[in-house]
Coordinates of C-alpha atoms (C1' of nucleotides) in Angstrom, one line a residue:
Chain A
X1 CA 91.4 114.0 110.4
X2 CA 92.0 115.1 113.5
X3 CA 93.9 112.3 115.5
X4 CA 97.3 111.2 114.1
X5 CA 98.7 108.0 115.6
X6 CA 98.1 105.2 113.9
X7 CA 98.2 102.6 116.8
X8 CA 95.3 100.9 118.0
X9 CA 93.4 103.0 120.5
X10 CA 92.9 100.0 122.6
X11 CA 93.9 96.1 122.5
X12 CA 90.7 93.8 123.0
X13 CA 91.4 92.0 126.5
X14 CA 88.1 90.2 126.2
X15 CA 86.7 87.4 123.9
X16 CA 84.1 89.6 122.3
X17 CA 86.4 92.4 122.2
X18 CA 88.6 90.1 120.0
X19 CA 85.6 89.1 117.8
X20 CA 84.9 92.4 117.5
X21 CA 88.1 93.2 116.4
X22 CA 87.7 90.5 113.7
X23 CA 84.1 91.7 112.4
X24 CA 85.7 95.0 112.1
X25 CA 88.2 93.9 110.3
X26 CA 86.2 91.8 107.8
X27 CA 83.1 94.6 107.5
X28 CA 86.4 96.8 106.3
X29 CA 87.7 94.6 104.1
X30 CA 84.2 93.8 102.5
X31 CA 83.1 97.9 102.3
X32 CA 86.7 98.2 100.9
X33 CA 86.3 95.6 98.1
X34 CA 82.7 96.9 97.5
X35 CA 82.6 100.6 97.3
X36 CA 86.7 100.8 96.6
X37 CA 89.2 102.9 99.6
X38 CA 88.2 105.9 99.7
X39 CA 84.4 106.0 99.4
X40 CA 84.5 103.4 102.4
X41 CA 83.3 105.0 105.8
X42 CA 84.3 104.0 109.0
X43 CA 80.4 104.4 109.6
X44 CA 79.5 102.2 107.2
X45 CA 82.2 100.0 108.1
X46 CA 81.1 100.0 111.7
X47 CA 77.3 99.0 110.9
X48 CA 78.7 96.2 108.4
X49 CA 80.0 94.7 111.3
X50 CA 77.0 95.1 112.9
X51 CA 78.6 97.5 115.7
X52 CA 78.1 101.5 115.9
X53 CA 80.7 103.6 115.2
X54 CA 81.8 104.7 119.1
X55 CA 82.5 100.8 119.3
X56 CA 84.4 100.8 116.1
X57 CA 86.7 104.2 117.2
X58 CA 87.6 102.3 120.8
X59 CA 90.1 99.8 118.9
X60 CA 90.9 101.7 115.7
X61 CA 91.7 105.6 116.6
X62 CA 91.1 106.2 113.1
X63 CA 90.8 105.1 109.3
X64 CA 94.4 104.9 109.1
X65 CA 95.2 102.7 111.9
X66 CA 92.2 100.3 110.6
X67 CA 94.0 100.0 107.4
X68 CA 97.0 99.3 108.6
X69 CA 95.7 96.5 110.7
X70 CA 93.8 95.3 107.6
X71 CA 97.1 94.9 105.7
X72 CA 98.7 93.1 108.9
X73 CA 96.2 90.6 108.8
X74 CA 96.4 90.2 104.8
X75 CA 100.4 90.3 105.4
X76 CA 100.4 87.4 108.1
X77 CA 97.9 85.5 106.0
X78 CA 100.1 85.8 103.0
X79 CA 103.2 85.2 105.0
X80 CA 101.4 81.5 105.8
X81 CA 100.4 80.7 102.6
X82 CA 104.5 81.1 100.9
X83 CA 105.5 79.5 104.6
X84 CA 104.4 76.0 103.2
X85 CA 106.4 76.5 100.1
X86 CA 109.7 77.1 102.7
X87 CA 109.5 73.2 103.1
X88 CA 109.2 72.2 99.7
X89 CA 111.6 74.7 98.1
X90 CA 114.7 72.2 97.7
X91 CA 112.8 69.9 96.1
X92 CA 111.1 72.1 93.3
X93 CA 112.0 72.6 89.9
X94 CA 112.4 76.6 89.2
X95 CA 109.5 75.6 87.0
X96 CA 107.1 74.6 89.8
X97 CA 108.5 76.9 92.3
X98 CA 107.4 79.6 90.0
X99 CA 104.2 78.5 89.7
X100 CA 103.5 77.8 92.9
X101 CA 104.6 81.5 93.9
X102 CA 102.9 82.3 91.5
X103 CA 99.2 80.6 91.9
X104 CA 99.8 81.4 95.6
X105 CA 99.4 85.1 95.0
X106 CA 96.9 85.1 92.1
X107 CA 94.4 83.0 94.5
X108 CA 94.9 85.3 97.4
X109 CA 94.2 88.4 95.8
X110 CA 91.0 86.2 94.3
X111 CA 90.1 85.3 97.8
X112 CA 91.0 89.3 99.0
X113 CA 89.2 91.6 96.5
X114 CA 89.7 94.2 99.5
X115 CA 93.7 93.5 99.1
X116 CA 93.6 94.9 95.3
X117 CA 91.5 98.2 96.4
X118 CA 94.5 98.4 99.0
X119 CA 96.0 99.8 96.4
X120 CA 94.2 102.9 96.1
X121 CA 94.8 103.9 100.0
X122 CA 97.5 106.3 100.7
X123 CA 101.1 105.2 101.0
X124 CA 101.2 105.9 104.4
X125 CA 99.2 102.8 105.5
X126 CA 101.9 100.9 104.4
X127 CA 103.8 98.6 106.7
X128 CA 107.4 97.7 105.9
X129 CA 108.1 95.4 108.4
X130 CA 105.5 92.9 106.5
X131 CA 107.3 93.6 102.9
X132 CA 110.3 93.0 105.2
X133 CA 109.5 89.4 106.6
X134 CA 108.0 88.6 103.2
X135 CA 111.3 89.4 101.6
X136 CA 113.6 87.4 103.8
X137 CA 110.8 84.6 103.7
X138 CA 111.0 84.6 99.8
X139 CA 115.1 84.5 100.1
X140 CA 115.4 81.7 102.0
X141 CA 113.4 80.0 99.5
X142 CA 116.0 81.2 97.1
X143 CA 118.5 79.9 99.5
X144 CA 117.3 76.5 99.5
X145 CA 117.6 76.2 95.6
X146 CA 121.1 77.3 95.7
X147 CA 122.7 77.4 99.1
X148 CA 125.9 79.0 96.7
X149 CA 123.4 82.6 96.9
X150 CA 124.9 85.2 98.8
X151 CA 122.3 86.1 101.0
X152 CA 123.0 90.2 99.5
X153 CA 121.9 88.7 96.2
X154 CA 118.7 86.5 97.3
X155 CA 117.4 89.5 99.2
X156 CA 118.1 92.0 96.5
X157 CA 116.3 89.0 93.8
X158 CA 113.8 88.7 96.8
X159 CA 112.5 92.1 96.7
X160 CA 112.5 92.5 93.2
X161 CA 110.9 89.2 92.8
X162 CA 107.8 90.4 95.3
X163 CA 107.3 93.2 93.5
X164 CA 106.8 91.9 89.7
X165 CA 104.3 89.7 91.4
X166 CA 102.6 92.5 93.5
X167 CA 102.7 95.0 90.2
X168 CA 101.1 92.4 88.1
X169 CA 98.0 91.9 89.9
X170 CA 97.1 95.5 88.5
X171 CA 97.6 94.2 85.0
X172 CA 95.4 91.1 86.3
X173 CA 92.4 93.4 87.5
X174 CA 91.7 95.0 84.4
X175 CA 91.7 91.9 81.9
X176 CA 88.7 89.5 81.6
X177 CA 89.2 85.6 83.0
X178 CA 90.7 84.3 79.3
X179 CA 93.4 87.3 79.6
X180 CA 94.5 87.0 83.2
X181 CA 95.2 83.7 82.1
X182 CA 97.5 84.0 79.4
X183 CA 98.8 87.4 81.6
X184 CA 99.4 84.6 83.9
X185 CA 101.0 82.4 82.3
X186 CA 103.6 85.2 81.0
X187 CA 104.9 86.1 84.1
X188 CA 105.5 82.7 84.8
X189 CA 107.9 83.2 81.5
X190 CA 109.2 86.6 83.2
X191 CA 109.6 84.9 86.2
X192 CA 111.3 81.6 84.9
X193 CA 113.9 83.6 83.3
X194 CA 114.8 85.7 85.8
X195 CA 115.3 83.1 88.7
X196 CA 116.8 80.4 86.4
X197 CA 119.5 83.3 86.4
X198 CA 120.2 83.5 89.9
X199 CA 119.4 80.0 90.6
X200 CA 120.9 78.2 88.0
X201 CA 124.6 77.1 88.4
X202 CA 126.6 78.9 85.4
X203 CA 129.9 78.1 84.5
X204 CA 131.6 81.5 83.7
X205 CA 131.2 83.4 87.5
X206 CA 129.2 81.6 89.8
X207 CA 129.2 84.2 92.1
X208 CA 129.6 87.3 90.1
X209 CA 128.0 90.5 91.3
X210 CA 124.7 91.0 88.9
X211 CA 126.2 94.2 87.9
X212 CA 126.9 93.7 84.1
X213 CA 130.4 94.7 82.8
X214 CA 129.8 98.0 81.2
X215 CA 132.2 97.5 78.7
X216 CA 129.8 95.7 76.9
X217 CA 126.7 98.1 76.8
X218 CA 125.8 100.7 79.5
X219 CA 123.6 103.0 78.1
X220 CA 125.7 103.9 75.2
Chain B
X1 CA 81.9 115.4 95.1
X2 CA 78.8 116.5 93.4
X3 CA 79.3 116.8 89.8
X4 CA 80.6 113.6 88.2
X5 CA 81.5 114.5 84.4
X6 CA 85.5 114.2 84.3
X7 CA 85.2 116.2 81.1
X8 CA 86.8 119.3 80.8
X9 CA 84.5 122.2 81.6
X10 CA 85.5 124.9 78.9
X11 CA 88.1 124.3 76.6
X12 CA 90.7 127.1 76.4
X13 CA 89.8 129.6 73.9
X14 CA 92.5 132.6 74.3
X15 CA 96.0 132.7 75.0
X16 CA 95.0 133.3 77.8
X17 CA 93.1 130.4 78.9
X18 CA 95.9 128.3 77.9
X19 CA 98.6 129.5 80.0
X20 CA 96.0 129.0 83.2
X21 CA 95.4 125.6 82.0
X22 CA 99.0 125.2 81.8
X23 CA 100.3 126.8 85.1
X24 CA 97.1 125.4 87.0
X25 CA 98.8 121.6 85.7
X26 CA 101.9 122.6 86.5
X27 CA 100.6 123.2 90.1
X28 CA 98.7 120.4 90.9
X29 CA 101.7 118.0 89.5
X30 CA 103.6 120.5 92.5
X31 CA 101.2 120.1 94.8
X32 CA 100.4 116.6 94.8
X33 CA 104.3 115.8 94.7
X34 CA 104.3 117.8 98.0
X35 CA 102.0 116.7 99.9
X36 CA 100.4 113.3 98.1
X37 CA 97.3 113.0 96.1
X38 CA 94.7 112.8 98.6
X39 CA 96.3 115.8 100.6
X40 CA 96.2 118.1 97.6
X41 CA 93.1 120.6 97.9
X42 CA 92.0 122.3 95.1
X43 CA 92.1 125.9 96.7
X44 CA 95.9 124.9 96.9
X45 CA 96.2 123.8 93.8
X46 CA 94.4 127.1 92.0
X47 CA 96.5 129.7 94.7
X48 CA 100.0 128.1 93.7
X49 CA 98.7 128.4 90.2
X50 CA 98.5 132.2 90.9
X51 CA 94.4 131.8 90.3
X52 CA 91.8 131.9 92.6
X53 CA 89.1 128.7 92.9
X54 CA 86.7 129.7 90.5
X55 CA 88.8 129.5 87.6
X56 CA 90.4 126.3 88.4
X57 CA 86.5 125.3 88.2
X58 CA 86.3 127.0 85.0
X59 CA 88.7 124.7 83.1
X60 CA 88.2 121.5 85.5
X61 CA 84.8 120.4 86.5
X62 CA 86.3 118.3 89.3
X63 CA 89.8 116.7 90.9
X64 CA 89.1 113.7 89.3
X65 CA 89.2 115.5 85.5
X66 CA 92.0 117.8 86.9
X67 CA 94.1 114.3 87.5
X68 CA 92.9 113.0 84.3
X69 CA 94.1 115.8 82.4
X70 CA 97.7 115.3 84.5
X71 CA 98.1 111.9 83.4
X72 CA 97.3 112.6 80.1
X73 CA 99.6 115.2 79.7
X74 CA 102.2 113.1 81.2
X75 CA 101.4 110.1 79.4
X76 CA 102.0 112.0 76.0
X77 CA 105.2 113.3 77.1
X78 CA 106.0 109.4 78.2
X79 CA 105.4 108.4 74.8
X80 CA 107.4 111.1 73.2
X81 CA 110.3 109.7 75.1
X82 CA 110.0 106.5 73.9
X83 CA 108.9 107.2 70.5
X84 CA 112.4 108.4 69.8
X85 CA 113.2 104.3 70.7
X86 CA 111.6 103.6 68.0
X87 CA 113.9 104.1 65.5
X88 CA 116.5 102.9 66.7
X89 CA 115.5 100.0 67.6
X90 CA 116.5 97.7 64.6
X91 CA 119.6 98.8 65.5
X92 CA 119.9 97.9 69.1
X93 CA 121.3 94.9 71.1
X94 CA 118.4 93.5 73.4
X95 CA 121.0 95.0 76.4
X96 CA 120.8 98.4 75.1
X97 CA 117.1 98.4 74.2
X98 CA 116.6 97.4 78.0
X99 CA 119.0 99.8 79.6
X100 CA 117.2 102.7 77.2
X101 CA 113.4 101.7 78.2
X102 CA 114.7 102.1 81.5
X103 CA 116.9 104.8 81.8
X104 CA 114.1 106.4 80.1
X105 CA 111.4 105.1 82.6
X106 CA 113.0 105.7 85.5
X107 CA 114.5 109.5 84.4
X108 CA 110.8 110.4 83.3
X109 CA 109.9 109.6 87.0
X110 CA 112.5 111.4 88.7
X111 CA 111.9 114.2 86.7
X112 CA 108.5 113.8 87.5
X113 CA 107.9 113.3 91.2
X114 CA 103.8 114.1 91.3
X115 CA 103.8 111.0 88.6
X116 CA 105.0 108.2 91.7
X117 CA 101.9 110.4 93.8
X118 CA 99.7 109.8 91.1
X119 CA 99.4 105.9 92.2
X120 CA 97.6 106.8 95.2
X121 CA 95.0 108.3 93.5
X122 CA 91.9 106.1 92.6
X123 CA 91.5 104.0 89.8
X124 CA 88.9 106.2 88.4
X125 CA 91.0 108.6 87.2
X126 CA 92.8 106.5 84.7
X127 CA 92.8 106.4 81.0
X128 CA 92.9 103.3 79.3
X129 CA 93.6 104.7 76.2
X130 CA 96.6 106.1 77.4
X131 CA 97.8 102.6 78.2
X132 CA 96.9 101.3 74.9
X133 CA 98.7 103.6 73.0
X134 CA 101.8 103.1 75.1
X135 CA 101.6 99.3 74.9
X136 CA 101.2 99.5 70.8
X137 CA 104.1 101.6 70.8
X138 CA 106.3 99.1 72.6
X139 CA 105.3 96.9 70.6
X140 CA 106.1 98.0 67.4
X141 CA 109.5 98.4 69.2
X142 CA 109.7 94.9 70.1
X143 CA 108.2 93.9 66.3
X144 CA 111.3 96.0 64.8
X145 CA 113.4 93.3 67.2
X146 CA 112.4 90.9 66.0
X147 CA 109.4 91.0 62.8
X148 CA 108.8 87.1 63.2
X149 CA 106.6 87.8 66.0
X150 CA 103.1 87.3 66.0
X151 CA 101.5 90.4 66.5
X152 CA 99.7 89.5 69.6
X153 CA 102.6 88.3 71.6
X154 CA 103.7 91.6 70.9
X155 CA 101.4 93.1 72.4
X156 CA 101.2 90.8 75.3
X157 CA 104.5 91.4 75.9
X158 CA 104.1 94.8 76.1
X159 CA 101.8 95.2 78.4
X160 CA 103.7 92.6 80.7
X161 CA 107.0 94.9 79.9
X162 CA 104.9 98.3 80.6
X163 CA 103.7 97.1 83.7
X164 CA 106.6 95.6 85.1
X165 CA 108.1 99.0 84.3
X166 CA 105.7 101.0 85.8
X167 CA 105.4 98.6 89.4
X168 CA 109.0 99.3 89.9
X169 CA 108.7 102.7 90.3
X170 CA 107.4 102.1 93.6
X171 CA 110.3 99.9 94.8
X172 CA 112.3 102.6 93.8
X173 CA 110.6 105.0 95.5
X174 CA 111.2 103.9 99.0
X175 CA 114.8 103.1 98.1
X176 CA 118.0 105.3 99.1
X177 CA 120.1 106.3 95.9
X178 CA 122.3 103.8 96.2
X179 CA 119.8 101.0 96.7
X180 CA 118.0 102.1 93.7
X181 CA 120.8 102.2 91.2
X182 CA 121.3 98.6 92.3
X183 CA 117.9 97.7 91.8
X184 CA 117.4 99.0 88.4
X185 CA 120.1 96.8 87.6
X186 CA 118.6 94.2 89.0
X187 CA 115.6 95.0 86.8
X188 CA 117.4 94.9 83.9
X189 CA 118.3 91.6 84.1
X190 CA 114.5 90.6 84.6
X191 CA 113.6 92.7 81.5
X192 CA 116.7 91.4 79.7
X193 CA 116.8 87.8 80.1
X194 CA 112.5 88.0 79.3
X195 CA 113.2 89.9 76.0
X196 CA 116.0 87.8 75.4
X197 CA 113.2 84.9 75.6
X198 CA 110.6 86.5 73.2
X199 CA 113.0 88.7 70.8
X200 CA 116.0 86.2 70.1
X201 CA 114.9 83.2 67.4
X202 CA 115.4 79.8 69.1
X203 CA 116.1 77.3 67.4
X204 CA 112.9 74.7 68.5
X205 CA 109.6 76.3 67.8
X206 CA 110.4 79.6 66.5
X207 CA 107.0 81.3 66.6
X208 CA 105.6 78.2 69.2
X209 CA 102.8 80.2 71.8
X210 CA 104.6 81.4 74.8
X211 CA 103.4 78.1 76.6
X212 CA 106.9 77.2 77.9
X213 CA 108.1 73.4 76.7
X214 CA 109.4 72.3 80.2
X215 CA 112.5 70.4 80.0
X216 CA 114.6 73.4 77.4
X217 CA 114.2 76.3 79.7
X218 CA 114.7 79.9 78.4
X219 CA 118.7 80.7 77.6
X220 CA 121.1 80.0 80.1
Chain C
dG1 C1' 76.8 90.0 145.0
dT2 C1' 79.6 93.8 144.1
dA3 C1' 83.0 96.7 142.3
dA4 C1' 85.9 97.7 138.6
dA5 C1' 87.2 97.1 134.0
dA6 C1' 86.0 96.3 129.4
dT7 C1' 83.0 97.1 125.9
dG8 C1' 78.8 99.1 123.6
dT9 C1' 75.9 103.1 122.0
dG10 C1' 74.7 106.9 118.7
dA11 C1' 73.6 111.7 118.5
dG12 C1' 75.9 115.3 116.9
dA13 C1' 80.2 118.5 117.3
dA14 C1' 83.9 119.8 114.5
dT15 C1' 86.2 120.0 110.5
dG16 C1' 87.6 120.5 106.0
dC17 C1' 86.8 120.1 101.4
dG18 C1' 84.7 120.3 96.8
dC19 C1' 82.2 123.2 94.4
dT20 C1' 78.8 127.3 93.1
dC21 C1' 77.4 131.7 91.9
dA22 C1' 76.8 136.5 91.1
dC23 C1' 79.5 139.6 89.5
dA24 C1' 83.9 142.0 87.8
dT25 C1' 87.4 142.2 84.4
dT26 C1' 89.8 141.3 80.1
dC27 C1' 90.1 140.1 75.4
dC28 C1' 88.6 139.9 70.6
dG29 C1' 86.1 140.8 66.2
dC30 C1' 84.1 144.4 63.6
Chain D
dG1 C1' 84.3 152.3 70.5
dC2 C1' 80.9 148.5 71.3
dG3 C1' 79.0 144.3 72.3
dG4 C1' 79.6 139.8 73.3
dA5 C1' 82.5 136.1 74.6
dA6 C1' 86.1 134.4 77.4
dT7 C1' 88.1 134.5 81.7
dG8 C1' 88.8 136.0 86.6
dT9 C1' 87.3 136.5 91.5
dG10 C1' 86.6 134.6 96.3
dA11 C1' 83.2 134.4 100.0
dG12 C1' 80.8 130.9 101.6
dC13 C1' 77.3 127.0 100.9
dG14 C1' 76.4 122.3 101.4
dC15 C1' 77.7 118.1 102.6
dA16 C1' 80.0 114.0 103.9
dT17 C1' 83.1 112.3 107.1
dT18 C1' 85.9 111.6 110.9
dC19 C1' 85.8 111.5 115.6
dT20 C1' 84.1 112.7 120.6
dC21 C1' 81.7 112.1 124.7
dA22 C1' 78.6 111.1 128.4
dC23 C1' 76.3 107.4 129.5
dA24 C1' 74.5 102.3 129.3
dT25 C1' 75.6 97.5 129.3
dT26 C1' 78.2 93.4 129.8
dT27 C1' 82.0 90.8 131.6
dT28 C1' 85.5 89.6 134.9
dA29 C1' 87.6 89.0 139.4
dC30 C1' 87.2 88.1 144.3

DNA sequence: GTAAAATGTGAGAATGCGCTCACATTCCGC
DNA sequence: GCGGAATGTGAGCGCATTCTCACATTTTAC
């Protein structure tokens, strides 16, 4: 690896520069979720896409910067497909709001194979700004169930949140279709649970920091 | 990569042999904390081990049966940790089994920091059995809770538990001190109020499949 | 139509890494 | 001691991969 900077070596400023862009994109995210991270080549990638690799090196400097790119693109499709639930938030039952979140994300990763292989690249492809709008968009969806929320807590429940969901889908990938299923269907338990506590009115401290008192049990 | 067998090479047949194997272990889990999985070269790896590359090759065929043997060794000392749980448990509230899973968890990690690096590296170099083992452990745990339970929800629950455990790690990991404390209590309440689900007798269907009856929703 | 900019091309340079091998050294049983 | 087995050594091979570059082609602007 001998260039470092991970920003795109170029920005398409044509029409076919753009679709080239997007074929890029997609031959990645197809070698990805065929051959796994790190056994996809940016040549390979390149000729997927039915370009050559000097084409393929004039918008992505290197593998790096293509990876990130793929994960902004899965990030902002993601991002769209929670916005919906934004609108209908108020009027959901914890119950269908967690199964909504819920099918959301198990049917994109379906859609995405390349999204689980993600996985596998190196940490620092990662982009925090996406977590970042995910985890406010997930809080306001908090917010709307229980406007009471201080926006601290639905954050903090709103990160927490993402990443059960996130974890599982490792659990999901190495179970057959009848185990995802029920795999499925228990993290809709976990997840039940855990947001009818923050989102559920309760009578003794409404607004009581989630720090338990350690009087009753720390780590004794 | 041209060999493929992750077995190991040569077993350790002298003293010897077993103090390489140990030091060249301890110095891939130092390496790859330093500078990430993928980053970590083999020469690296045998020369902080105080060995040269051709014994590294003597004991481990490949990286991919060097990392093997990593997560072996620290999925044994894993269990050990927990196994201790295990006798207690009769004897613990469901807040004190959750604070000791993970207090012991998240120690194991800090103590551990090539462990966190170890999720970059590919899937390939996983052991299921290592898994397995961990998630019969938990639960027997859980069945000492609460002996009612069917043997499979157990299990299912475990592996839910263990993964839910494991995917926080990298929440953590990108997490200030204080940030993290804060989260893990936040995690306890997801891990509490779910146990508290499976582990405390209801009064309705005491041994009903986890298939949620909508209407009673899970304590609180 | 023409110039300039954007994009396309692909052979191969450059690099770095996993891994081998031929041989030296140390250990162990007898 | 002796012989064989276990272990140690490290220069460098082979190879895959990333990335460059000099040039061709297409598009856009006027």
């Amino acid at each position: 690896m001998r260039s470092h900077s991970a920003a795109p070596r170029r920005v398409p400023r044509q029409q076919r520069g753009e679709r080239r862009v997007a074929a890029l994109l997609d031959a990645a995210a197809a070698v990805i979720a065929d051959v796994g991270y790190e056994a996809a080549t940016m040549n390979e990638i390149a000729c997927r896409a039915g370009a050559c690799i000097g084409s393929l090196y004039q918008f992505f400097p290197n593998k790096e910067s293509l990876t990130q790119a793929l994960r902004a693109q899965y990030g902002k499709e993601f991002h769209t497909a929670w916005e919906s639930l934004e609108n209908q938030a108020a009027s959901l039952t914890i119950e269908q709001l967690v199964a909504q979140l819920i099918h959301t994300a198990v049917d994109f990763v379906t859609e995405h194979p390349a999204f689980l292989a993600l996985l596998d690249a190196p940490r620092a492809t990662r982009n925090p700004s996406i977590r970042k709008v995910l985890r406010e968009l997930l809080a306001r969806i908090f917010l709307l169930q229980k406007p009471s929320l201080s926006k601290a807590r639905a954050l903090r429940a709103a990160a927490v949140t993402l990443q059960l969901i996130k974890g599982m889908n490792e659990l999901y990938a190495e179970s057959d279709a009848a185990t995802r299923e029920s795999l499925v269907q228990e993290f809709k338990i976990v997840l039940r649970c855990y947001l009818t506590f923050h989102l559920t009115p309760r009578f003794g401290s409404p607004e009581s920091a989630p720090t338990h008192k350690p009087g009753v049990a720390g780590r004794f």
